XYZ file of C-alpha atoms in Angstrom:
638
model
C 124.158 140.680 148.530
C 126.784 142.455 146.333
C 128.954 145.412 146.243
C 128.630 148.646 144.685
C 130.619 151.685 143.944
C 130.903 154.324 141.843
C 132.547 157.960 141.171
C 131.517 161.320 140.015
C 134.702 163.571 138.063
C 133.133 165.944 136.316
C 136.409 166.846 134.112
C 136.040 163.790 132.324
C 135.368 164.167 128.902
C 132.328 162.840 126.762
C 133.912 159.478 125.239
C 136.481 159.406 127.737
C 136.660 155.630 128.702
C 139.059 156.400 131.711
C 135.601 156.717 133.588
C 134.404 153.523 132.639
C 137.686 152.080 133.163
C 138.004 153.465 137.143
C 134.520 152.207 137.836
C 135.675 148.560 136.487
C 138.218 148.489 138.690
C 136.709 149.785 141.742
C 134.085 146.640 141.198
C 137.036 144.427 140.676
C 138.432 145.107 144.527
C 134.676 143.902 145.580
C 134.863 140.715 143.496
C 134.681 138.391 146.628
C 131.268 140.477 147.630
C 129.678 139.399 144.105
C 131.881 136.709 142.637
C 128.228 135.916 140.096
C 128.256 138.873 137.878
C 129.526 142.683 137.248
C 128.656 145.612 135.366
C 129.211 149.450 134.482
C 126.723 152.043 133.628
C 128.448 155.458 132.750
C 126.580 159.392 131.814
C 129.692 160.516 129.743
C 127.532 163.855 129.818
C 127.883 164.041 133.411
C 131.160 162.458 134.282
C 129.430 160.058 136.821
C 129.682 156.550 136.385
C 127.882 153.212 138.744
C 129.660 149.679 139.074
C 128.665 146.719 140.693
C 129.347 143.072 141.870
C 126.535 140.500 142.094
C 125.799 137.603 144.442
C 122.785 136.127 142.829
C 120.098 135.886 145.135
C 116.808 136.725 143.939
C 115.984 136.090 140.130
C 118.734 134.671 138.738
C 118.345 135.279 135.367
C 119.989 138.665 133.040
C 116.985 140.912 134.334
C 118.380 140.874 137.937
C 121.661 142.569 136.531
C 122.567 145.457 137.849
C 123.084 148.693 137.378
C 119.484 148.765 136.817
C 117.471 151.613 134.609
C 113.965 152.497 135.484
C 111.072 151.392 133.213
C 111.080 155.333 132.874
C 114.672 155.707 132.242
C 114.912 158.217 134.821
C 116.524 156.734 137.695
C 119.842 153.906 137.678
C 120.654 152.078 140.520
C 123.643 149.594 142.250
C 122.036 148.493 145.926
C 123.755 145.915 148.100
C 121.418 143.864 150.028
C 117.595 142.905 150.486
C 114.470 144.304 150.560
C 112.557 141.481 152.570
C 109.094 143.110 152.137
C 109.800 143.688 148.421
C 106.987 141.463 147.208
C 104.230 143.493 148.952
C 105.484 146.765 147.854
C 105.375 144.736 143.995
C 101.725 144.026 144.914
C 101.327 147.814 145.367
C 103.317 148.973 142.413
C 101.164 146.077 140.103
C 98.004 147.583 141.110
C 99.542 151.145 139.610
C 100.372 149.243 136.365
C 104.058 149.060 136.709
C 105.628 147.470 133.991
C 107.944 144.974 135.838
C 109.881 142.841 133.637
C 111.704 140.469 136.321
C 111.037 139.124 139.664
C 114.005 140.978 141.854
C 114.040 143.247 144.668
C 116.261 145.693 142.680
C 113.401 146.319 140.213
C 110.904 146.702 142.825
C 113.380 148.809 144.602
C 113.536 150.957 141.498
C 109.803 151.188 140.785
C 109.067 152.578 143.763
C 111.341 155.529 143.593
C 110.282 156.385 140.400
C 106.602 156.397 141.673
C 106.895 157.751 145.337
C 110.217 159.507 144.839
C 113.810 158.523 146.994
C 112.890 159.585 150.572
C 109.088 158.361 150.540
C 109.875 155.216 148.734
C 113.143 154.341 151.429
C 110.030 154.643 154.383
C 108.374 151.593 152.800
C 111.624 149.297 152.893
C 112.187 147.102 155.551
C 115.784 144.889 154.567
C 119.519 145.689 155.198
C 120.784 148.249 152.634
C 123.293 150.040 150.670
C 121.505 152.309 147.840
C 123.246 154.427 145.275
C 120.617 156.078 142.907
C 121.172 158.413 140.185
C 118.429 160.825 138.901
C 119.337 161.848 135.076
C 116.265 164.264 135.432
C 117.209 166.509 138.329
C 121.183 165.391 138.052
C 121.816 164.160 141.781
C 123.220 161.401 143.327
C 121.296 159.689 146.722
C 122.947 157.274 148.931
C 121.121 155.514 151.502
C 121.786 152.751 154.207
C 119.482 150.886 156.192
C 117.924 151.695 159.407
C 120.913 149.473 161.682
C 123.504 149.857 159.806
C 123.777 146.146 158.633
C 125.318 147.046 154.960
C 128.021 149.205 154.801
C 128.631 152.820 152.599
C 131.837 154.427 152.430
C 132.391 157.780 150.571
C 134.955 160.639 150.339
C 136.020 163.325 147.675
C 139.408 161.985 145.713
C 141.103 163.861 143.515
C 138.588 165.921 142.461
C 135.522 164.497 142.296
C 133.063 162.373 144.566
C 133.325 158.460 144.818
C 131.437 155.845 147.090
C 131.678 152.054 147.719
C 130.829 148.643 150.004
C 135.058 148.777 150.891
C 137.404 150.910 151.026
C 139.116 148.507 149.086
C 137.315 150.345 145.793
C 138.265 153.861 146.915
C 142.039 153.025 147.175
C 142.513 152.919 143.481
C 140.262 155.854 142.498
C 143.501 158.458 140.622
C 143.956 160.961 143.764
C 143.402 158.600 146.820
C 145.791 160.314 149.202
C 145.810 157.049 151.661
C 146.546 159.587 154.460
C 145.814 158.168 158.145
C 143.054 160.132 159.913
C 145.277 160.004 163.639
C 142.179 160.949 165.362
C 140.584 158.075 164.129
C 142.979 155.765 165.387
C 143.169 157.420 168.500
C 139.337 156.379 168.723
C 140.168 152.759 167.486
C 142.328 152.107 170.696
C 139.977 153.130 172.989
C 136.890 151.181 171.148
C 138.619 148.299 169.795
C 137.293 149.886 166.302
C 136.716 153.113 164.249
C 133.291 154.733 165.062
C 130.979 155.884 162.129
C 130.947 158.601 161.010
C 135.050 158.636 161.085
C 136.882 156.484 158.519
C 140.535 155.687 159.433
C 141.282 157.607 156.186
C 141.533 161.612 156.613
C 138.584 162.621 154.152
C 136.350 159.329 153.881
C 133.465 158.691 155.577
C 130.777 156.094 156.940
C 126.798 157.076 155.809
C 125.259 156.628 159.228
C 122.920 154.164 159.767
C 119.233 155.426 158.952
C 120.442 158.443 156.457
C 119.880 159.157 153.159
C 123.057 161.919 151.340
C 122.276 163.896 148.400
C 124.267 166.035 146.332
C 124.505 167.529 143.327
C 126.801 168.838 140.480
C 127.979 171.986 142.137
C 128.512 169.777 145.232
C 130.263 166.949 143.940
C 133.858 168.768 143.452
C 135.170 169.461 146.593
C 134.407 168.856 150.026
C 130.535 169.852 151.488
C 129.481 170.199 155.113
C 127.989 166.560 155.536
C 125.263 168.671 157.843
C 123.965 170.459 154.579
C 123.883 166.893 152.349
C 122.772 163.875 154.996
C 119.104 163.393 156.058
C 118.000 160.871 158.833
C 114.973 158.661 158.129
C 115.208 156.733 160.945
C 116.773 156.810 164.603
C 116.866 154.290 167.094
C 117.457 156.843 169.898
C 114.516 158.909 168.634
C 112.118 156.026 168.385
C 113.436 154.281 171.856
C 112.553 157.967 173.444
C 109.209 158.249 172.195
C 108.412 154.652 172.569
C 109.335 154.161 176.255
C 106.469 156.515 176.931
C 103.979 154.002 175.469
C 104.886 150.521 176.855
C 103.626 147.397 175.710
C 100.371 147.017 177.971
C 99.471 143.502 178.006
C 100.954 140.067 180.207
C 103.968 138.749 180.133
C 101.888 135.475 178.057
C 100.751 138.346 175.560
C 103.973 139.974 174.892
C 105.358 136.714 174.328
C 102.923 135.908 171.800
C 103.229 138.715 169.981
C 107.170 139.154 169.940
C 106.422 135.290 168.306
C 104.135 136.703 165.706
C 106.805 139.513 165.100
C 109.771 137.042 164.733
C 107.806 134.488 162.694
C 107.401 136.998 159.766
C 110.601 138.741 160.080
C 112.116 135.059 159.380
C 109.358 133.989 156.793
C 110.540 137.590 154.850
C 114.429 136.456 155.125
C 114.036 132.611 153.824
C 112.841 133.612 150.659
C 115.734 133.283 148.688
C 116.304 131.518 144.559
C 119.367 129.779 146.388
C 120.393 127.672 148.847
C 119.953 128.371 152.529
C 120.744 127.248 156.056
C 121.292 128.651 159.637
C 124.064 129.261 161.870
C 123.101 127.112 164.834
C 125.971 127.875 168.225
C 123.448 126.148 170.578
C 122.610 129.321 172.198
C 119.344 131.488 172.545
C 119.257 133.897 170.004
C 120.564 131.034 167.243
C 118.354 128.432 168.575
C 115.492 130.409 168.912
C 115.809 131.312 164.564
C 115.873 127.727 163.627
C 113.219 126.687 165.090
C 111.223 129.643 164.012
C 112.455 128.440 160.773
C 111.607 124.904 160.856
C 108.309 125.613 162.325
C 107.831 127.101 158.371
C 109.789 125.004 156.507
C 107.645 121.918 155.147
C 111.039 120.024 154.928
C 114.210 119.880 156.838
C 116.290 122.880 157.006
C 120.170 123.067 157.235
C 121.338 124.214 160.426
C 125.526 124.478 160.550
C 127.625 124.710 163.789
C 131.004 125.506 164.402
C 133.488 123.569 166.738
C 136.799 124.946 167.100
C 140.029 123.331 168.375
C 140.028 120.424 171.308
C 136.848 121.582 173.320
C 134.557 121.447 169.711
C 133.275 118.082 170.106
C 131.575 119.553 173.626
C 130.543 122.844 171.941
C 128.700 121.161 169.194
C 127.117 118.361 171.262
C 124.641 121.962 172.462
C 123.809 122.506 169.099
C 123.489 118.942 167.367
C 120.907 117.941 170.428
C 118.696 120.656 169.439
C 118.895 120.399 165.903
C 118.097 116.561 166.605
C 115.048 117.963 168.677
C 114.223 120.290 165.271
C 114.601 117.462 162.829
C 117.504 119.764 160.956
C 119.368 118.761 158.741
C 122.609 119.094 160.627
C 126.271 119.402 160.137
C 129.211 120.684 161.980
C 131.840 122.595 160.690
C 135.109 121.461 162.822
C 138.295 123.952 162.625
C 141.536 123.430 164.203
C 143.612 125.587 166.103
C 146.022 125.858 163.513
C 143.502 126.888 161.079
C 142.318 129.906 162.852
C 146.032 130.809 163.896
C 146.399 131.053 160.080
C 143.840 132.624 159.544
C 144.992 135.945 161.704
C 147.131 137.376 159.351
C 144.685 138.037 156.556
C 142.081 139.398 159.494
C 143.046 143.041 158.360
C 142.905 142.422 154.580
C 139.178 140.633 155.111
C 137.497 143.540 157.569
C 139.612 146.225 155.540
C 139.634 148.544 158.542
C 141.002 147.912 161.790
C 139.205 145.964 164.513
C 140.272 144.517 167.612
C 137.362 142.067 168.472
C 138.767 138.288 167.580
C 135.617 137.030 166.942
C 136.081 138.402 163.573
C 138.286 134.917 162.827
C 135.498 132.217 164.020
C 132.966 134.509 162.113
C 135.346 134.026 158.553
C 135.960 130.436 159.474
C 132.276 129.036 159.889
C 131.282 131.337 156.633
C 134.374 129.780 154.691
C 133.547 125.794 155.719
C 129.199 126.962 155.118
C 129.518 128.586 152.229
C 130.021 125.238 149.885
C 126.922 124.537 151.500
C 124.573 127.303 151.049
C 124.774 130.843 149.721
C 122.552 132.190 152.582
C 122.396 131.905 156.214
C 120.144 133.374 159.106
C 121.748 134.248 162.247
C 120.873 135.510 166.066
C 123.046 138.504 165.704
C 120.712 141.362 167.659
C 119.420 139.616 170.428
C 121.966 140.553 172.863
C 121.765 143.884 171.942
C 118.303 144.590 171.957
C 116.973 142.014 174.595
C 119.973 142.863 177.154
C 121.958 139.858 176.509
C 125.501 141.135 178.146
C 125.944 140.917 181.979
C 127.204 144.570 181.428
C 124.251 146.166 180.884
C 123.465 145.219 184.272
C 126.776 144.738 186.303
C 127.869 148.623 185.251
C 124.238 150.448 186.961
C 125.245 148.324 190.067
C 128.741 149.455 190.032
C 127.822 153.110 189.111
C 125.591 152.714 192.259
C 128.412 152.221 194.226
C 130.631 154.834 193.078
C 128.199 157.356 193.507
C 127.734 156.767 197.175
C 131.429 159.082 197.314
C 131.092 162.666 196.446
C 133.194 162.683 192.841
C 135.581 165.431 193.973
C 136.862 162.365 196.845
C 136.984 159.772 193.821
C 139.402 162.198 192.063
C 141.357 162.385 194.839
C 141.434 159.015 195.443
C 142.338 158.618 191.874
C 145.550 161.164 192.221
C 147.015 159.319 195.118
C 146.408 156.007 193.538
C 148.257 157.107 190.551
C 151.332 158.468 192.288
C 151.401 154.515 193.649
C 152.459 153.399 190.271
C 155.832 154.300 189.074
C 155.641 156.278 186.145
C 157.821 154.227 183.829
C 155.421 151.428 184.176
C 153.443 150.477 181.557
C 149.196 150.658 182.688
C 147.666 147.281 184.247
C 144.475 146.887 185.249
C 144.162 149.485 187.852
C 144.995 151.878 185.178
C 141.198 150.936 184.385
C 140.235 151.250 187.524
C 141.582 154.738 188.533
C 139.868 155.955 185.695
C 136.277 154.933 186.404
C 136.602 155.701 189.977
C 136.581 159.503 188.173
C 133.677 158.594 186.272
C 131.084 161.530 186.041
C 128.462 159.841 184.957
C 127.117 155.922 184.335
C 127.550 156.358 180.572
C 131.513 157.562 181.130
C 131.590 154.152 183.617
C 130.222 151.956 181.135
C 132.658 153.974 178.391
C 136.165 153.539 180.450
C 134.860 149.459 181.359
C 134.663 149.023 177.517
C 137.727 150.857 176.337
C 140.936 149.102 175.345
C 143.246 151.797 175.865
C 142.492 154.557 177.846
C 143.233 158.390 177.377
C 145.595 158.125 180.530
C 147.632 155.506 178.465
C 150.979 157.213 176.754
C 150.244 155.167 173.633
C 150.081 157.696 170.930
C 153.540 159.388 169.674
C 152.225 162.651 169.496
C 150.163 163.012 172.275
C 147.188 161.534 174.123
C 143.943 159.500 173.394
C 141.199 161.703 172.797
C 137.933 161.254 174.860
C 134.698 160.542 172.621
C 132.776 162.570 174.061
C 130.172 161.376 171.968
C 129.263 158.712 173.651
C 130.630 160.232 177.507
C 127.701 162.915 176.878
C 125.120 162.119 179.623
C 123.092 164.468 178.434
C 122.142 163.102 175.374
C 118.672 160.645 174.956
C 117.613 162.615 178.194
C 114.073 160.895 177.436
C 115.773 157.692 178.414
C 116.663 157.721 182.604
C 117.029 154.053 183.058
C 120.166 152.710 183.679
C 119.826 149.621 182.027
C 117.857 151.212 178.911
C 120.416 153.705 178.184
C 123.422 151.228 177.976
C 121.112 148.747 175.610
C 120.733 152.309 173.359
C 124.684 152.977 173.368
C 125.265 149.601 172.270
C 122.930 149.475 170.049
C 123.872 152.791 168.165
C 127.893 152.184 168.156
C 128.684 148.950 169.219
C 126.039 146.499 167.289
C 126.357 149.312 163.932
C 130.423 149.500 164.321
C 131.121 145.744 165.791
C 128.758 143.231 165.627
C 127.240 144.127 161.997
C 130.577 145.157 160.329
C 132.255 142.302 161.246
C 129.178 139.979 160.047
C 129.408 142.038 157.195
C 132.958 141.569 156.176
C 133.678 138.184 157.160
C 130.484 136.661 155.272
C 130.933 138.694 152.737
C 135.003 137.825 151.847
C 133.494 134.289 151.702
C 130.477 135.460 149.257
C 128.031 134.046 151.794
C 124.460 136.536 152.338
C 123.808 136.547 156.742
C 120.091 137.564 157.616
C 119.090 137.888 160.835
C 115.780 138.242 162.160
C 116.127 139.590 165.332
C 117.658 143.063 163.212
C 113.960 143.302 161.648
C 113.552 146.893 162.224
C 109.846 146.028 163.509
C 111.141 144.168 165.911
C 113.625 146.570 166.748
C 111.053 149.318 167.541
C 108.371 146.414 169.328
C 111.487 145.902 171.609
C 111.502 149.503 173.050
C 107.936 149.179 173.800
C 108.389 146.453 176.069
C 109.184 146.710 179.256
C 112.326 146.267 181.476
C 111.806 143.232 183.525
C 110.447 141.116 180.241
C 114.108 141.697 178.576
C 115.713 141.801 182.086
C 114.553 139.017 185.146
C 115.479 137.246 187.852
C 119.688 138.109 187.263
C 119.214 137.176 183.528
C 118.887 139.035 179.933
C 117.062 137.651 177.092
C 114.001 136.608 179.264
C 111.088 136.989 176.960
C 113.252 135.320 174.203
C 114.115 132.218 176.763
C 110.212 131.766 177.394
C 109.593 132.239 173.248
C 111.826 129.306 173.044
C 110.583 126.909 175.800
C 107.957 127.043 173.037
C 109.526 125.425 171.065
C 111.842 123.104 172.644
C 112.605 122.203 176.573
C 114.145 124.587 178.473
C 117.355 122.374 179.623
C 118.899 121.945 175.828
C 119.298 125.811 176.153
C 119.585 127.170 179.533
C 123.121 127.488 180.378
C 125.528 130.019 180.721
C 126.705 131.929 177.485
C 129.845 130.351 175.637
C 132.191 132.789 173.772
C 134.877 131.903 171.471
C 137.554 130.710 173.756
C 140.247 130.929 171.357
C 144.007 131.242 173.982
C 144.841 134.416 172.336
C 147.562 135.199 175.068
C 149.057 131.366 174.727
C 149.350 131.965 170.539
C 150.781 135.128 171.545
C 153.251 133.660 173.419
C 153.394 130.507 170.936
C 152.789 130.578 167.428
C 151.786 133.674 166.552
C 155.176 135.287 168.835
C 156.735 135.350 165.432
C 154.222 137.120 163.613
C 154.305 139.932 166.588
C 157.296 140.092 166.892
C 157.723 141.764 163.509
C 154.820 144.059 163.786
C 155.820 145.384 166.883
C 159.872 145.806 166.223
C 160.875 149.255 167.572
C 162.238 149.538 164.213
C 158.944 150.025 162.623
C 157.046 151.534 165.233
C 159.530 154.517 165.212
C 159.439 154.588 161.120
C 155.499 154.897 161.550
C 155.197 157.069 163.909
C 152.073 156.528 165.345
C 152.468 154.578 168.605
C 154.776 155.165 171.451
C 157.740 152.201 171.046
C 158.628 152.512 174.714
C 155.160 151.831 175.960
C 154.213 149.581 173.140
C 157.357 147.147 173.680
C 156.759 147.279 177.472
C 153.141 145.843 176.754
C 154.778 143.222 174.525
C 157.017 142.119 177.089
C 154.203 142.485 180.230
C 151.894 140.366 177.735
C 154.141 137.548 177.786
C 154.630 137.296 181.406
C 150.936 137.630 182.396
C 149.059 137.195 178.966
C 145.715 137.473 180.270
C 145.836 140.502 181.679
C 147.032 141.748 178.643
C 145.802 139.994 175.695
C 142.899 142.153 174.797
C 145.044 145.479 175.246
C 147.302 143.597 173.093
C 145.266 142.463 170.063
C 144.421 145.708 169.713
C 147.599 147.113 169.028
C 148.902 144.517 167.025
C 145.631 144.410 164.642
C 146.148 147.724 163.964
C 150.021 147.233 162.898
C 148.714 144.518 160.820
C 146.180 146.274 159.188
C 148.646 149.093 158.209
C 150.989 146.179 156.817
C 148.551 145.206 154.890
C 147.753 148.508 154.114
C 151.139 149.822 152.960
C 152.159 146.484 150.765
């Protein structure tokens, strides 16, 4: 795991050393993402120069540094990430006589672009990815990101010329970074809780979409290009869940289990191979359970399983956790944080995810990384199994509500809606049938499931200069028409904006500010694909997700050390609001500030403050939303 970046000004001069120079610091901001090693690799010729930050992972030793040069000499490369199937494609490449001098993945990464070329050789990887590649022969620069999403890729045109990195953090100093707030963007961050790819809360930057390789060239690398014209998909998981849906999994429920085992033991075989130490995030739960013991079923000694027990209730969270990992024969430990600590830690959430996001999960994620990584220097997760073995009672409590809806004509919903609306005086501030007058005008189940998972909505007066924009994006109904189950076509949404834009950037970030590598097998993009195969009811049974996962694991272990209902991180956001952290709010939300930004509405925003300390539940998650965005543009402008 590392970061990269890297800038293309074709002004500079031959023996200019400014290039160098930029490129040094833009792998400086990334330092926590490779705190091992760094290095610069500049064509002077070409004005284009690669930097990079290493966590050493695979081979250790000076031929792992990177940037990398091809045996050849045509191709140099920075790449964040793995390539778990790296040492078959080696076996390939060593039967063609590849000269390999080291044992990493970035060599093997780079040996089989120079022999099958960039798109081919991108097929044959299965790992989470960030790839920037330079061909000196036919003078173009490819970036490429996995299949999910799970590394990140920013890139924009500054001042100039073309630049690209892990963080925005590297583009800030680039000469030319204008810094100027994209207000569409964070009109789309307070409905979702977070910016959607391919928007970037900076006006000119942009997220590489999952699954897409971008090309470009020297008379493209000067100003602005229709993305359209430079990005290429490899891989979609809407295309693939549309095709496969037509050619379900066959077999019994007993075969599809054993198969989805024979799946998941290989995906975590691929991601324990590591020159370092590793362990596993063990919550007690499916999904994390489930990846241990897959892991000590192939690990001929103990393996180190962590858990994480936060403020007074810890002691009961971990007691899940350490009875399985006795059941495992782990080799256990638990990672106890107070309150205090993760009230602490809020204030640098902003600075750690470096855009904003409203889900407070992001603090437990930095917290267990921070205590683990002394520990180890990788850990497998669950993350995935929620998403694509319908883990969240949404994906099944929104069809049934939809249902209902539908049984009135949508014309006498709006109307409903307009008289409902006139109920509430207009200098309130939205509660929670704000929410509901909105889905009652819901045309569609995937504008429902939209409006239940917005923070604000587009009826709330939140913006200064007007209102919240409806992503019509994901509203679209008409979109993935190949997919007409209910259930199906929320587990697709979530899986192309919410696991990409939540779940994996904040695993990302967090793990990453620590200089801790996260796997996860259940993100194996086989097992991704096998998953749309199988049918509804093995994901979905008797009221509960996850059901062929639950019977993988009564496998391994009895069914009563996991079968409970799912435990969150029940951090009292409202009560720090109200407590500790009243302070800290306080100042980002003084009327003062809000009116020298300019980007919220004081009146409604201070009317939230005040509703959110007289009934902070209702409120808190409207709230956090707000206030990580002020934070994040504190951070931002000191």
């Amino acid at each position: 795991m590392c970061g990269i970046s890297g800038l293309w000004q074709q002004r500079s001069r031959s023996g200019d050393k400014s290039l160098e120079q930029c490129a040094l610091q833009m792998a400086d901001r990334l330092q926590h993402r490779g705190p091992d090693d760094f290095g610069v690799w500049a064509d002077h010729d070409r004005g284009l120069a690669l930097s990079h930050r290493r966590l050493s992972i695979i081979d250790l030793s000076p031929q792992g540094h990177q940037p990398m040069v091809s045996a050849c000499g045509r191709y140099v490369v920075v790449f964040n990430g793995e390539i778990y199937n790296f040492l078959e494609i080696k076996k390939d490449l060593e039967s063609r006589a590849y000269p390999f001098k080291g044992h990493s993945d970035t060599e093997v990464l780079l040996a089989a672009v120079s022999i099958w070329g960039v798109a081919a050789a991108v097929q044959r990887f299965n790992g989470m990815f960030a790839i920037a590649i330079w061909d000196r022969e036919q003078r173009q620069l490819h970036l490429v990101r996995d299949r999910l999403g799970q590394k990140p890729l920013f890139f924009g045109w500054i001042g100039g010329g073309f630049a690209f990195a892990s963080e925005l953090k590297a583009l800030r100093v680039v000469p030319g970074f204008s810094g100027r707030l994209d207000r569409r963007a964070i009109g789309r961050y307070l409905q979702s809780g977070y910016v959607p790819s391919p928007d970037c809360i900076y006006e000119g930057v942009h997220k590489l979409p999952a699954g897409h390789i971008l090309s470009i060239d020297e008379t493209q690398a000067s100003e602005p290009t229709d993305l359209r014209t430079l990005q290429t998909p490899y891989w979609s998981v809407a295309d693939y869940a549309q095709n496969a849906i037509r050619k379900p999994f066959q077999g019994t429920a007993e075969e599809a289990v054993d198969a989805l085992n024979i799946e998941l033991q290989k995906a975590t075989a691929s991601r324990m191979i590591s020159d370092v130490s590793l362990g596993a995030f063990l919550s007690g739960g499916i999904d994390s359970s489930l990846i241990v013991a897959l892991m000590q079923a192939q690990s001929q000694t103990p393996i180190k399983s962590y858990a994480l027990g936060f403020g007074e209730h810890g002691a009961g969270e971990t007691a899940y956790a350490k009875a399985i990992a006795d059941h495992l024969g782990t080799e256990h430990t638990e990672l106890h944080i107070t309150g205090q600590e993760a009230i602490d830690t809020v204030p640098n959430i902003p600075q750690i995810v470096d855009e904003p996001m409203a889900d407070f999960a992001q603090v437990p994620n930095y917290l267990i990384a921070k205590h683990a990584r002394p520990h180890i220097k990788v850990a497998l997760t669950g993350d995935g199994g929620d998403e694509f073995f319908c883990g969240y009672s949404r994906f099944y409590r929104t069809p049934k509500r939809w249902h209902r809806l539908q049984r009135l004509p949508l014309p006498v919903r709006r109307l409903m809606a307009r008289a409902q609306a006139k109920m509430l005086r207009s200098d309130d501030v939205r509660d929670r049938k704000g929410t509901s007058l909105l889905r009652l005008q819901a045309s569609s189940l995937d504008e429902l499931y939209f409006y239940g998972m917005c923070h604000w909505l587009p009826s709330d007066p939140l913006l200064a200069d007007g209102a919240i924009e409806i992503d019509s994006q994901v509203t679209d109904a008409r979109r993935w028409s190949g997919i007409r189950n209910p259930i199906e076509r929320l587990l697709l949404i979530d899986q192309i904006y919410y696991l990409c834009d939540v779940i994996l950037t904040k695993v990302d970030r967090t793990s990453m500010a620590s200089g801790l590598e996260v796997r996860s097998p259940l993100l194996d993009y086989h097992v991704a694909q096998w998953s749309w195969h199988l049918p509804l009811d093995m994901k979905f049974r008797d009221g509960k997700g996850k059901w062929i996962l639950r019977e993988l694991l009564a496998r391994y272990m009895p069914r009563e050390l996991y079968e409970r209902p799912k435990q969150g991180f029940g951090a009292p956001i409202g009560q720090w609001l109200s407590g500790p952290l009243r302070e800290w709010a306080e100042d980002l939300l003084s009327a003062e500030r809000l009116h020298r930004q300019g980007l919220l509405n004081p009146g409604m925003v201070r009317r939230v403050w005040q509703a959110q300390r007289v009934e902070s539940r209702a409120w808190q998650k409207k709230m956090w939303c707000i206030l990580m965005l002020q934070a994040w543009l504190n951070a931002e402008q000191a």
